């Protein structure tokens, strides 16, 4: 049965995906995308939705499958590649050419827009179908929430980006870059619609399908990004006080696919996570591809349980290489882990930051200390507002390291990237806070412009 379902999903996405790999270049034949042919019933539409989630974790180091962790980890002060690599070196030294093919183009930009296309196609097909209204509302909400996630990463990586909300080739092929704040408003609108229309309860222990709390958690993240701290606090509080999620006491179990802390996760179609297979070396005698930079190692306090639970080290020729060990399963079986998109600890820290920025310092400290105490650290108190904001930034650094680019995005959101990375990387230049628009996209679309400095 599992193989049959997988076959159905792959066939659906062959139909939907063969012409969208380079969707800004190639018109989609009308015969390939017709709602009446694909979505004759809820089962086929549900399979296509499942196929979207499968796609998000199908390509190694794509934007939703470890790419954000590795590439922004190199760009920030988290990771370094232990061997020279033409694709990786430019990210670490913050000098990325627009011609960078694998990282910038294939795994980040093109992958994101390929998945956006899938979302738009699903939305159009479901809306055009004769399926029950209640199903259509929920299915569209799921697709729009995924679309919001993709665009949230695109604007934080590239700044202004084309805002594609249709599968119409004639429109998409000549889209200019849309202003950052306009895209952010669309992100919030998509997530708000999902919040209004998604079910309240999970129907599966896998937490692979987003529900109302998923949308609330992402809205908290988006509102914090937008500087709307009041709404960020409100959305975060709804998740924290829902009673549906709990901090996991044993830090070794936080990223298991049964974790009570997980709000939304992406199980792979087969196997564990790409980050586990990519970041964990094959043996203790092998140097990891990506290692933790010294400043991050030194950021952990002496008694921080996260350092022993979420980091490991291999000693090669007398040199110690520490690497992320949040996902511990390197092999495909047995399946014990799924890729966590958002978890309760992040939401608590979102609320701490939102409260601190509203001068609710006592409440912010409560949230901050909740995360510290779980890590075996003592509570802190009596901080000024600037001190508290730096303490929250520090806590996010050691709690959310090597997860979905949080550190890179945190430094940018709080206007600290130049101050921090100028110390970490002597050749740092402010323009590098935005990645370059891929050169081949500029050649295809004369209405696209390059970011300054490239």
Short mmCIF file of C-alpha atoms in Angstrom, two decimals:
data_model
loop_
_atom_site.label_atom_id
_atom_site.label_comp_id
_atom_site.label_asym_id
_atom_site.label_seq_id
_atom_site.Cartn_x
_atom_site.Cartn_y
_atom_site.Cartn_z
CA UNK A 1 0.00 0.00 0.00
CA UNK A 2 2.80 2.44 0.89
CA UNK A 3 4.48 1.81 -2.48
CA UNK A 4 1.18 2.35 -4.28
CA UNK A 5 0.58 5.68 -2.54
CA UNK A 6 4.15 6.76 -3.26
CA UNK A 7 3.65 5.88 -6.93
CA UNK A 8 0.45 7.94 -7.10
CA UNK A 9 2.20 10.93 -5.53
CA UNK A 10 5.16 10.69 -7.88
CA UNK A 11 2.88 10.39 -10.92
CA UNK A 12 0.93 13.44 -9.82
CA UNK A 13 4.08 15.46 -9.43
CA UNK A 14 5.45 14.26 -12.73
CA UNK A 15 2.32 15.78 -14.23
CA UNK A 16 2.62 18.94 -12.13
CA UNK A 17 6.38 19.20 -12.00
CA UNK A 18 7.87 18.27 -15.36
CA UNK A 19 7.16 21.69 -16.78
CA UNK A 20 7.83 23.73 -13.66
CA UNK A 21 11.45 22.86 -12.98
CA UNK A 22 12.32 25.99 -14.94
CA UNK A 23 8.87 27.45 -14.72
CA UNK A 24 9.87 31.00 -15.57
CA UNK A 25 11.11 29.81 -18.98
CA UNK A 26 8.77 27.14 -20.28
CA UNK A 27 5.03 27.58 -20.84
CA UNK A 28 2.96 24.92 -19.12
CA UNK A 29 0.79 23.05 -21.65
CA UNK A 30 -2.89 23.34 -20.79
CA UNK A 31 -3.26 19.57 -21.05
CA UNK A 32 -0.80 19.06 -18.21
CA UNK A 33 -2.61 21.05 -15.53
CA UNK A 34 -6.34 20.53 -15.48
CA UNK A 35 -8.23 20.27 -12.22
CA UNK A 36 -10.90 18.00 -13.67
CA UNK A 37 -8.25 15.44 -14.67
CA UNK A 38 -6.28 15.39 -11.43
CA UNK A 39 -8.70 16.32 -8.68
CA UNK A 40 -11.72 14.19 -9.44
CA UNK A 41 -12.03 13.34 -5.75
CA UNK A 42 -10.60 14.26 -2.37
CA UNK A 43 -8.23 11.32 -2.42
CA UNK A 44 -6.35 12.54 -5.50
CA UNK A 45 -6.19 16.10 -4.16
CA UNK A 46 -4.96 14.84 -0.79
CA UNK A 47 -2.29 12.78 -2.55
CA UNK A 48 -1.12 15.89 -4.41
CA UNK A 49 -0.90 17.80 -1.12
CA UNK A 50 1.11 14.98 0.38
CA UNK A 51 3.27 15.10 -2.72
CA UNK A 52 4.05 18.74 -2.00
CA UNK A 53 5.39 17.83 1.43
CA UNK A 54 7.39 14.97 -0.09
CA UNK A 55 8.93 17.43 -2.56
CA UNK A 56 10.09 19.71 0.27
CA UNK A 57 12.44 17.00 1.54
CA UNK A 58 13.23 15.24 -1.74
CA UNK A 59 16.31 17.18 -2.88
CA UNK A 60 19.45 17.10 -0.74
CA UNK A 61 20.33 20.53 0.69
CA UNK A 62 17.49 22.31 -1.06
CA UNK A 63 16.09 25.37 0.70
CA UNK A 64 13.67 23.22 2.74
CA UNK A 65 15.92 20.22 3.19
CA UNK A 66 19.08 21.34 4.95
CA UNK A 67 20.15 24.08 2.54
CA UNK A 68 19.22 26.94 4.84
CA UNK A 69 21.06 25.32 7.72
CA UNK A 70 24.28 24.72 5.81
CA UNK A 71 24.56 27.72 3.50
CA UNK A 72 23.51 30.40 5.98
CA UNK A 73 25.44 28.58 8.70
CA UNK A 74 28.56 29.09 6.61
CA UNK A 75 27.66 32.71 5.90
CA UNK A 76 27.04 33.48 9.57
CA UNK A 77 29.10 32.46 12.60
CA UNK A 78 28.02 28.84 12.93
CA UNK A 79 29.76 26.51 10.46
CA UNK A 80 32.86 26.16 8.34
CA UNK A 81 33.52 23.61 5.62
CA UNK A 82 36.48 21.46 6.60
CA UNK A 83 37.74 20.89 3.05
CA UNK A 84 37.96 23.38 0.17
CA UNK A 85 34.87 23.29 -2.05
CA UNK A 86 34.15 25.62 -4.95
CA UNK A 87 30.46 25.77 -4.09
CA UNK A 88 30.85 26.21 -0.31
CA UNK A 89 33.90 28.45 0.06
CA UNK A 90 32.14 31.61 -1.23
CA UNK A 91 29.44 31.28 1.42
CA UNK A 92 31.98 31.02 4.23
CA UNK A 93 34.00 34.03 3.05
CA UNK A 94 30.83 35.97 2.17
CA UNK A 95 31.88 36.54 -1.41
CA UNK A 96 29.29 34.67 -3.44
CA UNK A 97 29.33 35.13 -7.22
CA UNK A 98 25.98 35.46 -8.95
CA UNK A 99 27.10 32.53 -11.09
CA UNK A 100 27.19 30.17 -8.07
CA UNK A 101 25.21 27.35 -9.61
CA UNK A 102 24.59 24.69 -6.99
CA UNK A 103 23.97 26.72 -3.84
CA UNK A 104 22.43 30.03 -4.87
CA UNK A 105 20.67 28.93 -8.03
CA UNK A 106 19.68 25.27 -7.80
CA UNK A 107 19.26 24.64 -4.09
CA UNK A 108 17.99 28.01 -2.86
CA UNK A 109 16.37 30.22 -5.52
CA UNK A 110 15.21 27.63 -8.08
CA UNK A 111 14.09 25.09 -5.50
CA UNK A 112 12.03 27.72 -3.66
CA UNK A 113 10.28 28.86 -6.81
CA UNK A 114 9.69 25.29 -7.94
CA UNK A 115 7.87 24.64 -4.67
CA UNK A 116 6.02 27.96 -4.94
CA UNK A 117 4.83 26.81 -8.35
CA UNK A 118 3.54 23.58 -6.80
CA UNK A 119 1.67 25.59 -4.19
CA UNK A 120 0.14 27.89 -6.80
CA UNK A 121 -0.84 24.94 -8.98
CA UNK A 122 -2.51 23.18 -6.06
CA UNK A 123 -4.38 26.34 -5.09
CA UNK A 124 -5.66 26.88 -8.63
CA UNK A 125 -6.62 23.26 -9.19
CA UNK A 126 -8.41 22.88 -5.88
CA UNK A 127 -10.30 26.14 -6.33
CA UNK A 128 -11.36 25.13 -9.85
CA UNK A 129 -12.52 21.67 -8.79
CA UNK A 130 -15.98 20.49 -7.77
CA UNK A 131 -14.73 19.11 -4.47
CA UNK A 132 -16.64 19.87 -1.24
CA UNK A 133 -16.21 23.46 -0.05
CA UNK A 134 -14.90 22.41 3.37
CA UNK A 135 -12.14 20.33 1.78
CA UNK A 136 -11.21 23.08 -0.67
CA UNK A 137 -10.87 25.66 2.11
CA UNK A 138 -8.57 23.43 4.14
CA UNK A 139 -6.45 22.31 1.17
CA UNK A 140 -5.92 25.87 -0.06
CA UNK A 141 -4.98 26.90 3.49
CA UNK A 142 -2.27 24.23 3.61
CA UNK A 143 -0.80 25.28 0.27
CA UNK A 144 -0.83 28.96 1.23
CA UNK A 145 0.93 28.26 4.52
CA UNK A 146 3.70 26.41 2.69
CA UNK A 147 3.90 29.29 0.20
CA UNK A 148 4.24 31.76 3.07
CA UNK A 149 7.14 29.75 4.49
CA UNK A 150 8.95 29.71 1.16
CA UNK A 151 8.57 33.43 0.56
CA UNK A 152 9.65 34.21 4.13
CA UNK A 153 12.98 32.56 3.40
CA UNK A 154 13.32 34.11 -0.06
CA UNK A 155 12.98 37.69 1.19
CA UNK A 156 15.38 37.11 4.06
CA UNK A 157 17.96 35.65 1.69
CA UNK A 158 17.57 37.93 -1.33
CA UNK A 159 15.54 40.98 -0.25
CA UNK A 160 13.04 42.06 -2.92
CA UNK A 161 11.96 39.02 -4.96
CA UNK A 162 9.42 38.27 -7.71
CA UNK A 163 6.04 37.58 -6.12
CA UNK A 164 4.48 34.79 -8.16
CA UNK A 165 0.90 33.98 -7.15
CA UNK A 166 -0.16 32.17 -10.31
CA UNK A 167 0.98 29.42 -12.67
CA UNK A 168 0.51 31.71 -15.69
CA UNK A 169 3.76 31.61 -17.64
CA UNK A 170 3.12 34.87 -19.45
CA UNK A 171 2.90 36.63 -16.09
CA UNK A 172 5.71 34.82 -14.30
CA UNK A 173 8.27 35.11 -17.10
CA UNK A 174 8.47 38.90 -16.81
CA UNK A 175 7.90 39.47 -13.11
CA UNK A 176 10.09 42.21 -11.62
CA UNK A 177 11.26 42.11 -8.02
CA UNK A 178 8.50 43.03 -5.58
CA UNK A 179 9.35 45.20 -2.57
CA UNK A 180 10.32 43.29 0.58
CA UNK A 181 7.48 44.73 2.67
CA UNK A 182 4.89 43.94 -0.01
CA UNK A 183 6.01 40.33 -0.09
CA UNK A 184 6.03 40.24 3.71
CA UNK A 185 2.43 41.46 3.75
CA UNK A 186 1.50 38.64 1.35
CA UNK A 187 3.32 36.16 3.60
CA UNK A 188 1.30 37.33 6.60
CA UNK A 189 -1.95 37.29 4.61
CA UNK A 190 -1.32 33.71 3.46
CA UNK A 191 -0.50 32.59 6.99
CA UNK A 192 -3.51 34.43 8.41
CA UNK A 193 -5.82 32.69 5.92
CA UNK A 194 -4.27 29.38 6.92
CA UNK A 195 -4.77 30.23 10.59
CA UNK A 196 -8.44 30.98 9.94
CA UNK A 197 -9.12 27.83 7.94
CA UNK A 198 -6.88 25.02 9.19
CA UNK A 199 -8.26 22.47 11.68
CA UNK A 200 -7.49 22.91 15.35
CA UNK A 201 -6.33 19.38 16.07
CA UNK A 202 -3.74 17.07 14.54
CA UNK A 203 -5.15 13.92 12.97
CA UNK A 204 -1.77 12.17 13.03
CA UNK A 205 0.96 11.84 15.63
CA UNK A 206 3.49 12.59 12.87
CA UNK A 207 2.54 16.31 12.87
CA UNK A 208 3.26 16.36 9.15
CA UNK A 209 0.10 18.30 8.29
CA UNK A 210 -0.12 21.92 9.48
CA UNK A 211 -2.94 22.90 11.82
CA UNK A 212 -4.10 26.19 13.34
CA UNK A 213 -1.27 26.20 15.89
CA UNK A 214 1.26 25.72 13.07
CA UNK A 215 -0.04 28.85 11.39
CA UNK A 216 -0.03 30.70 14.72
CA UNK A 217 3.61 29.76 15.33
CA UNK A 218 4.64 30.94 11.86
CA UNK A 219 2.58 34.11 12.24
CA UNK A 220 4.46 34.83 15.48
CA UNK A 221 7.70 34.45 13.52
CA UNK A 222 6.47 36.65 10.66
CA UNK A 223 5.12 39.38 12.96
CA UNK A 224 8.45 39.49 14.78
CA UNK A 225 10.16 39.89 11.41
CA UNK A 226 7.73 42.69 10.52
CA UNK A 227 8.34 44.49 13.82
CA UNK A 228 4.77 43.96 15.02
CA UNK A 229 5.78 42.80 18.48
CA UNK A 230 2.30 42.94 19.99
CA UNK A 231 0.86 40.49 17.45
CA UNK A 232 4.00 38.35 17.64
CA UNK A 233 3.41 38.02 21.38
CA UNK A 234 -0.29 37.27 20.89
CA UNK A 235 0.30 34.50 18.36
CA UNK A 236 3.16 33.00 20.36
CA UNK A 237 1.06 33.03 23.52
CA UNK A 238 -1.71 31.14 21.78
CA UNK A 239 0.72 28.36 20.91
CA UNK A 240 2.52 28.32 24.26
CA UNK A 241 -0.68 28.23 26.28
CA UNK A 242 -2.52 25.76 24.02
CA UNK A 243 -1.33 22.80 26.08
CA UNK A 244 -0.67 20.87 22.87
CA UNK A 245 3.12 21.16 23.01
CA UNK A 246 5.70 20.79 25.77
CA UNK A 247 9.43 21.32 26.15
CA UNK A 248 11.14 17.94 26.14
CA UNK A 249 13.24 17.47 29.27
CA UNK A 250 15.72 15.04 27.73
CA UNK A 251 17.52 17.11 25.10
CA UNK A 252 18.53 13.97 23.21
CA UNK A 253 14.86 13.40 22.39
CA UNK A 254 13.91 16.89 21.15
CA UNK A 255 14.26 15.98 17.47
CA UNK A 256 12.69 12.53 17.54
CA UNK A 257 9.63 12.18 15.32
CA UNK A 258 7.55 11.62 18.46
CA UNK A 259 8.74 14.80 20.21
CA UNK A 260 6.12 16.69 22.22
CA UNK A 261 8.01 19.89 21.42
CA UNK A 262 7.50 19.70 17.68
CA UNK A 263 4.76 21.87 16.20
CA UNK A 264 5.35 20.93 12.56
CA UNK A 265 7.76 18.49 10.98
CA UNK A 266 8.44 17.04 7.53
CA UNK A 267 8.95 13.28 7.54
CA UNK A 268 10.93 12.02 4.56
CA UNK A 269 9.15 9.66 2.20
CA UNK A 270 11.74 7.06 3.14
CA UNK A 271 14.40 7.35 5.83
CA UNK A 272 15.41 9.89 8.44
CA UNK A 273 16.62 13.44 7.74
CA UNK A 274 19.01 14.88 5.19
CA UNK A 275 20.70 16.87 7.96
CA UNK A 276 21.45 13.67 9.84
CA UNK A 277 23.02 12.05 6.79
CA UNK A 278 24.86 15.25 5.80
CA UNK A 279 26.12 16.65 9.10
CA UNK A 280 26.96 13.43 10.94
CA UNK A 281 30.23 11.81 9.77
CA UNK A 282 30.23 8.18 8.69
CA UNK A 283 32.52 7.21 11.58
CA UNK A 284 34.62 8.66 14.38
CA UNK A 285 37.67 8.57 12.11
CA UNK A 286 36.10 10.78 9.45
CA UNK A 287 36.27 14.56 9.41
CA UNK A 288 32.79 16.13 9.23
CA UNK A 289 32.04 18.11 6.07
CA UNK A 290 30.67 20.98 8.18
CA UNK A 291 32.18 21.83 11.57
CA UNK A 292 31.20 24.30 14.30
CA UNK A 293 33.20 27.55 14.38
CA UNK A 294 35.11 28.29 17.63
CA UNK A 295 33.00 31.32 18.55
CA UNK A 296 29.85 29.19 18.63
CA UNK A 297 31.56 26.54 20.75
CA UNK A 298 32.62 29.26 23.16
CA UNK A 299 29.11 30.71 23.27
CA UNK A 300 27.87 27.79 25.39
CA UNK A 301 28.12 28.22 29.15
CA UNK A 302 30.05 25.55 31.03
CA UNK A 303 27.03 23.70 32.40
CA UNK A 304 24.87 23.98 29.28
CA UNK A 305 23.39 20.54 28.60
CA UNK A 306 22.85 21.44 24.95
CA UNK A 307 26.59 21.34 24.30
CA UNK A 308 26.81 17.65 25.18
CA UNK A 309 23.42 16.66 23.72
CA UNK A 310 23.50 18.58 20.44
CA UNK A 311 27.22 18.64 19.60
CA UNK A 312 29.72 15.87 18.95
CA UNK A 313 33.38 15.94 17.98
CA UNK A 314 35.76 13.81 15.96
CA UNK A 315 39.48 14.15 16.55
CA UNK A 316 41.40 13.88 13.30
CA UNK A 317 45.21 14.09 13.33
CA UNK A 318 45.06 15.71 16.74
CA UNK A 319 42.55 18.37 15.74
CA UNK A 320 39.02 18.38 17.16
CA UNK A 321 36.13 18.99 14.76
CA UNK A 322 32.79 19.60 16.47
CA UNK A 323 29.64 19.16 14.42
CA UNK A 324 25.87 19.56 14.93
CA UNK A 325 24.29 16.46 16.44
CA UNK A 326 20.67 17.48 16.88
CA UNK A 327 19.67 14.91 14.28
CA UNK A 328 21.53 11.78 15.30
CA UNK A 329 20.32 9.24 12.75
CA UNK A 330 22.77 9.16 9.86
CA UNK A 331 21.35 6.01 8.28
CA UNK A 332 17.94 5.64 6.68
CA UNK A 333 16.69 2.98 9.07
CA UNK A 334 15.26 2.60 11.60
CA UNK A 335 13.18 5.75 11.06
CA UNK A 336 13.22 7.74 14.32
CA UNK A 337 13.47 11.38 13.18
CA UNK A 338 11.68 13.91 10.98
CA UNK A 339 12.76 17.38 9.86
CA UNK A 340 11.43 19.89 12.41
CA UNK A 341 10.17 23.12 10.80
CA UNK A 342 9.07 24.88 13.98
CA UNK A 343 9.13 23.85 17.64
CA UNK A 344 7.94 25.21 20.96
CA UNK A 345 11.34 26.48 22.17
CA UNK A 346 11.53 28.86 19.21
CA UNK A 347 8.03 30.16 19.90
CA UNK A 348 8.88 30.81 23.56
CA UNK A 349 11.96 32.77 22.48
CA UNK A 350 9.89 34.69 19.93
CA UNK A 351 7.58 35.71 22.75
CA UNK A 352 10.54 36.66 24.95
CA UNK A 353 11.92 38.94 22.26
CA UNK A 354 8.53 40.45 21.43
CA UNK A 355 7.88 41.15 25.11
CA UNK A 356 11.31 42.68 25.66
CA UNK A 357 10.83 44.99 22.70
CA UNK A 358 7.54 46.14 24.28
CA UNK A 359 9.33 46.83 27.60
CA UNK A 360 7.68 43.83 29.28
CA UNK A 361 11.02 42.89 30.77
CA UNK A 362 9.80 40.72 33.65
CA UNK A 363 7.60 38.59 31.40
CA UNK A 364 10.38 38.33 28.83
CA UNK A 365 12.74 37.06 31.51
CA UNK A 366 10.25 34.34 32.47
CA UNK A 367 10.29 33.04 28.90
CA UNK A 368 14.06 33.34 28.59
CA UNK A 369 14.67 31.49 31.84
CA UNK A 370 12.29 28.72 30.86
CA UNK A 371 14.63 27.85 27.98
CA UNK A 372 17.75 28.32 30.09
CA UNK A 373 16.44 26.13 32.90
CA UNK A 374 15.61 23.32 30.47
CA UNK A 375 19.26 23.46 29.37
CA UNK A 376 20.43 23.08 32.99
CA UNK A 377 21.34 26.76 33.41
CA UNK A 378 20.38 29.04 36.27
CA UNK A 379 17.89 31.86 35.87
CA UNK A 380 19.09 35.38 35.19
CA UNK A 381 17.51 38.60 36.43
CA UNK A 382 17.83 42.36 36.73
CA UNK A 383 18.78 43.13 33.15
CA UNK A 384 18.25 46.39 31.35
CA UNK A 385 16.33 46.28 28.08
CA UNK A 386 19.48 46.30 25.89
CA UNK A 387 21.06 43.64 28.09
CA UNK A 388 17.94 41.48 27.93
CA UNK A 389 17.71 41.71 24.14
CA UNK A 390 21.34 40.60 23.87
CA UNK A 391 20.66 37.75 26.32
CA UNK A 392 17.74 36.60 24.16
CA UNK A 393 19.92 36.81 21.05
CA UNK A 394 22.54 34.70 22.82
CA UNK A 395 19.92 32.17 23.91
CA UNK A 396 18.59 31.89 20.37
CA UNK A 397 22.15 31.33 19.17
CA UNK A 398 22.76 28.30 21.38
CA UNK A 399 19.20 26.95 21.27
CA UNK A 400 18.51 27.28 17.54
CA UNK A 401 21.99 26.84 16.06
CA UNK A 402 22.13 24.86 12.82
CA UNK A 403 18.38 25.08 12.34
CA UNK A 404 16.88 26.64 9.21
CA UNK A 405 19.15 29.70 9.14
CA UNK A 406 17.88 31.22 12.38
CA UNK A 407 21.23 32.78 13.33
CA UNK A 408 21.72 34.50 9.95
CA UNK A 409 18.16 35.81 10.01
CA UNK A 410 18.38 36.90 13.67
CA UNK A 411 21.46 39.02 13.02
CA UNK A 412 19.72 40.68 10.09
CA UNK A 413 16.37 41.20 11.85
CA UNK A 414 18.03 42.97 14.75
CA UNK A 415 20.47 44.98 12.63
CA UNK A 416 23.44 43.29 14.26
CA UNK A 417 24.92 41.50 11.29
CA UNK A 418 27.61 44.07 10.48
CA UNK A 419 28.69 44.48 14.09
CA UNK A 420 28.93 40.74 14.74
CA UNK A 421 30.38 39.47 11.48
CA UNK A 422 32.95 42.26 11.17
CA UNK A 423 34.58 40.69 14.23
CA UNK A 424 34.05 37.09 13.13
CA UNK A 425 35.15 37.64 9.54
CA UNK A 426 37.73 40.39 8.88
CA UNK A 427 36.79 40.68 5.18
CA UNK A 428 33.08 41.12 5.89
CA UNK A 429 31.28 43.68 3.71
CA UNK A 430 27.72 44.90 4.50
CA UNK A 431 26.40 44.13 1.00
CA UNK A 432 26.89 40.41 1.72
CA UNK A 433 23.86 40.44 4.04
CA UNK A 434 21.83 39.79 0.88
CA UNK A 435 22.69 36.93 -1.45
CA UNK A 436 23.04 37.67 -5.18
CA UNK A 437 20.18 37.09 -7.58
CA UNK A 438 21.30 34.14 -9.76
CA UNK A 439 22.94 35.35 -12.95
CA UNK A 440 21.00 32.98 -15.17
CA UNK A 441 17.73 34.42 -13.82
CA UNK A 442 18.88 37.92 -14.74
CA UNK A 443 19.63 36.72 -18.27
CA UNK A 444 16.20 35.12 -18.62
CA UNK A 445 14.20 38.04 -17.28
CA UNK A 446 15.27 41.57 -18.23
CA UNK A 447 12.99 43.00 -15.55
CA UNK A 448 15.07 41.50 -12.72
CA UNK A 449 17.82 43.59 -11.14
CA UNK A 450 20.88 42.52 -9.16
CA UNK A 451 21.49 43.27 -5.49
CA UNK A 452 24.10 45.98 -4.75
CA UNK A 453 27.69 44.81 -4.55
CA UNK A 454 27.43 41.96 -7.05
#
